[in-house]
Amino acid sequence: MTDFKKNLKQKIDNSLNSFKHNLSSIRAGRASASFLDQIKVDVYGSFMPINQIANVNVQDSSMLNVQVWDRNNVAAVEKAIRISDLGLNPSAEGDSIRVPIPKLSEERRLELVKICANYTEQSKISVRNIRRDILDGLKKEQKNSEISEDELKSYSNDVQKIVDESVKSIDALFLDKKEEILSV
């Protein structure tokens, strides 16, 4: 007997938590220190999250201050913020970077909704990949005569139900965030 459901739910929960974190980093109307969390910076030969090489502080409701720990990385952090899909225009001042958060015009709101839609699609792809991996494992078990063909079919249906519920949750979270962005 396999414990695929526990494994499936755990992996999907991790994917959903990552999706929620990505959505929470998008703030409609106010600057937030977590706004830059998903940005990766090319330093020391690898890509590192910005919060591992700098402190991100909220200066006021429309300005973030990024205090880079190693002065040699200021240009790399500034570049990473500039080329991110967040539409920000940072400016370096010594070993810190000021990041003005643009006022939310209708165009900016639509950009943020597109970013959220991208995160939504990435999350759905992640859940589908998890489904594929679980189903491949179940097929191997059936091929090795560990489970019967009927059990495989039943388990496959269970997997699909869990995946469908997860996709509904992802869509609901997206719609809530979209409403939040467009109503501010």
Tab-separated table of C-alpha atoms in Angstrom:
chain	number	residue	atom	x	y	z
A	1	MET	CA	0.000	0.000	0.000
A	2	THR	CA	1.231	3.452	-0.827
A	3	ASP	CA	0.939	6.706	1.105
A	4	PHE	CA	0.670	8.769	-2.063
A	5	LYS	CA	-2.138	10.972	-0.706
A	6	LYS	CA	-0.029	12.246	2.179
A	7	ASN	CA	2.899	12.874	-0.166
A	8	LEU	CA	0.641	14.570	-2.728
A	9	LYS	CA	-1.028	16.841	-0.179
A	10	GLN	CA	2.302	17.807	1.363
A	11	LYS	CA	3.808	18.752	-2.008
A	12	ILE	CA	0.693	20.658	-3.073
A	13	ASP	CA	0.593	22.487	0.275
A	14	ASN	CA	4.201	23.566	-0.263
A	15	SER	CA	3.320	24.798	-3.748
A	16	LEU	CA	0.261	26.678	-2.441
A	17	ASN	CA	2.302	28.274	0.358
A	18	SER	CA	4.845	29.467	-2.187
A	19	PHE	CA	2.021	30.877	-4.329
A	20	LYS	CA	0.484	32.673	-1.325
A	21	HIS	CA	3.883	34.129	-0.451
A	22	ASN	CA	4.318	35.402	-4.024
A	23	LEU	CA	0.869	36.992	-3.961
A	24	SER	CA	1.498	38.587	-0.579
A	25	SER	CA	4.639	40.219	-1.959
A	26	ILE	CA	2.462	42.233	-4.346
A	27	ARG	CA	1.078	45.177	-2.459
A	28	ALA	CA	-1.644	47.327	-3.864
A	29	GLY	CA	-1.170	50.879	-2.679
A	30	ARG	CA	1.492	50.518	0.034
A	31	ALA	CA	5.163	49.676	0.061
A	32	SER	CA	6.020	46.429	1.822
A	33	ALA	CA	9.397	44.935	2.726
A	34	SER	CA	8.271	41.604	1.252
A	35	PHE	CA	7.575	43.309	-2.090
A	36	LEU	CA	11.101	42.454	-3.319
A	37	ASP	CA	11.313	38.935	-1.852
A	38	GLN	CA	10.980	37.070	-5.131
A	39	ILE	CA	13.866	38.987	-6.764
A	40	LYS	CA	17.045	36.947	-7.178
A	41	VAL	CA	20.395	38.734	-7.486
A	42	ASP	CA	23.406	37.359	-9.393
A	43	VAL	CA	26.190	37.598	-6.780
A	44	TYR	CA	29.066	35.374	-5.686
A	45	GLY	CA	28.548	33.141	-8.716
A	46	SER	CA	24.930	32.224	-7.981
A	47	PHE	CA	21.458	33.724	-7.767
A	48	MET	CA	20.497	34.667	-4.209
A	49	PRO	CA	17.265	36.129	-2.821
A	50	ILE	CA	17.603	39.839	-2.177
A	51	ASN	CA	16.844	39.392	1.534
A	52	GLN	CA	20.017	37.272	1.900
A	53	ILE	CA	22.329	40.054	0.755
A	54	ALA	CA	20.514	43.183	1.951
A	55	ASN	CA	17.988	44.585	4.401
A	56	VAL	CA	14.773	45.843	2.856
A	57	ASN	CA	13.001	48.525	4.882
A	58	VAL	CA	9.881	50.575	4.304
A	59	GLN	CA	10.868	54.226	4.336
A	60	ASP	CA	7.311	55.468	3.838
A	61	SER	CA	4.169	54.276	2.094
A	62	SER	CA	5.694	54.775	-1.354
A	63	MET	CA	9.433	54.192	-0.827
A	64	LEU	CA	11.581	51.172	0.003
A	65	ASN	CA	15.173	51.420	1.162
A	66	VAL	CA	17.473	48.497	0.347
A	67	GLN	CA	20.602	48.492	2.513
A	68	VAL	CA	23.138	46.226	0.756
A	69	TRP	CA	25.584	44.543	3.150
A	70	ASP	CA	28.473	44.311	0.677
A	71	ARG	CA	29.063	47.576	-1.177
A	72	ASN	CA	30.411	45.592	-4.169
A	73	ASN	CA	26.922	44.127	-4.740
A	74	VAL	CA	25.018	47.424	-4.969
A	75	ALA	CA	25.087	47.513	-8.784
A	76	ALA	CA	23.962	43.878	-9.043
A	77	VAL	CA	21.063	44.449	-6.625
A	78	GLU	CA	20.013	47.614	-8.445
A	79	LYS	CA	20.117	45.789	-11.793
A	80	ALA	CA	18.088	42.851	-10.439
A	81	ILE	CA	15.397	45.204	-9.132
A	82	ARG	CA	15.331	47.152	-12.403
A	83	ILE	CA	14.987	44.059	-14.658
A	84	SER	CA	12.423	42.351	-12.424
A	85	ASP	CA	8.855	42.170	-13.679
A	86	LEU	CA	7.733	44.554	-10.924
A	87	GLY	CA	8.230	47.704	-13.020
A	88	LEU	CA	10.438	49.503	-10.480
A	89	ASN	CA	13.081	52.181	-11.075
A	90	PRO	CA	15.662	51.998	-8.242
A	91	SER	CA	18.435	54.516	-7.643
A	92	ALA	CA	21.671	53.723	-5.812
A	93	GLU	CA	23.033	56.089	-3.164
A	94	GLY	CA	26.247	54.749	-1.670
A	95	ASP	CA	25.613	51.307	-0.205
A	96	SER	CA	21.834	51.706	-0.208
A	97	ILE	CA	19.235	51.741	-2.938
A	98	ARG	CA	16.050	53.790	-2.896
A	99	VAL	CA	13.129	52.092	-4.619
A	100	PRO	CA	10.140	54.354	-5.237
A	101	ILE	CA	6.887	52.418	-5.456
A	102	PRO	CA	4.863	53.980	-8.264
A	103	LYS	CA	1.392	55.246	-7.560
A	104	LEU	CA	-1.187	52.827	-8.787
A	105	SER	CA	-2.469	54.143	-12.058
A	106	GLU	CA	-4.968	52.018	-13.928
A	107	GLU	CA	-2.111	50.833	-16.143
A	108	ARG	CA	0.000	49.854	-13.101
A	109	ARG	CA	-2.944	47.987	-11.552
A	110	LEU	CA	-3.329	45.983	-14.762
A	111	GLU	CA	0.422	45.238	-14.736
A	112	LEU	CA	0.136	43.927	-11.166
A	113	VAL	CA	-2.831	41.761	-12.163
A	114	LYS	CA	-0.727	40.328	-15.013
A	115	ILE	CA	2.083	39.548	-12.566
A	116	CYS	CA	-0.435	37.800	-10.301
A	117	ALA	CA	-1.826	35.891	-13.284
A	118	ASN	CA	1.708	34.761	-14.109
A	119	TYR	CA	2.217	33.521	-10.535
A	120	THR	CA	-1.144	31.765	-10.792
A	121	GLU	CA	-0.159	29.941	-13.961
A	122	GLN	CA	3.234	28.978	-12.496
A	123	SER	CA	1.481	27.557	-9.444
A	124	LYS	CA	-0.947	25.555	-11.582
A	125	ILE	CA	1.963	24.166	-13.602
A	126	SER	CA	3.665	23.181	-10.359
A	127	VAL	CA	0.539	21.345	-9.175
A	128	ARG	CA	0.218	19.571	-12.532
A	129	ASN	CA	3.872	18.498	-12.337
A	130	ILE	CA	3.262	17.132	-8.852
A	131	ARG	CA	0.239	15.217	-10.197
A	132	ARG	CA	2.340	13.785	-13.021
A	133	ASP	CA	5.084	12.662	-10.622
A	134	ILE	CA	2.596	10.988	-8.270
A	135	LEU	CA	0.789	9.241	-11.135
A	136	ASP	CA	4.114	8.039	-12.575
A	137	GLY	CA	4.966	6.558	-9.172
A	138	LEU	CA	1.591	4.834	-8.981
A	139	LYS	CA	2.032	3.406	-12.492
A	140	LYS	CA	5.433	2.005	-11.481
A	141	GLU	CA	3.844	0.394	-8.429
A	142	GLN	CA	1.162	-1.150	-10.653
A	143	LYS	CA	3.781	-2.347	-13.131
A	144	ASN	CA	5.728	-3.957	-10.261
A	145	SER	CA	2.499	-5.645	-9.116
A	146	GLU	CA	2.449	-3.701	-5.836
A	147	ILE	CA	-1.042	-2.404	-6.605
A	148	SER	CA	-3.774	-3.713	-8.901
A	149	GLU	CA	-5.067	-1.992	-12.021
A	150	ASP	CA	-8.336	-1.204	-10.226
A	151	GLU	CA	-6.404	0.379	-7.352
A	152	LEU	CA	-4.393	2.403	-9.862
A	153	LYS	CA	-7.595	3.725	-11.420
A	154	SER	CA	-9.100	4.512	-8.015
A	155	TYR	CA	-5.908	6.212	-6.804
A	156	SER	CA	-5.661	8.185	-10.047
A	157	ASN	CA	-9.191	9.486	-9.506
A	158	ASP	CA	-8.285	10.465	-5.938
A	159	VAL	CA	-5.198	12.307	-7.182
A	160	GLN	CA	-7.260	14.180	-9.769
A	161	LYS	CA	-9.845	15.231	-7.153
A	162	ILE	CA	-7.118	16.654	-4.907
A	163	VAL	CA	-5.498	18.447	-7.844
A	164	ASP	CA	-8.848	19.894	-8.954
A	165	GLU	CA	-9.479	21.238	-5.432
A	166	SER	CA	-6.014	22.799	-5.393
A	167	VAL	CA	-6.534	24.486	-8.753
A	168	LYS	CA	-9.839	25.899	-7.482
A	169	SER	CA	-8.005	27.271	-4.427
A	170	ILE	CA	-5.350	28.836	-6.642
A	171	ASP	CA	-8.020	30.469	-8.819
A	172	ALA	CA	-9.890	31.754	-5.764
A	173	LEU	CA	-6.712	33.275	-4.299
A	174	PHE	CA	-5.962	34.924	-7.633
A	175	LEU	CA	-9.462	36.390	-7.916
A	176	ASP	CA	-9.252	37.764	-4.363
A	177	LYS	CA	-5.876	39.385	-5.088
A	178	LYS	CA	-7.131	40.754	-8.417
A	179	GLU	CA	-10.113	42.325	-6.653
A	180	GLU	CA	-7.807	43.808	-3.994
A	181	ILE	CA	-5.529	45.350	-6.635
A	182	LEU	CA	-8.283	46.753	-8.803
A	183	SER	CA	-10.306	48.179	-5.908
A	184	VAL	CA	-7.547	50.229	-4.255
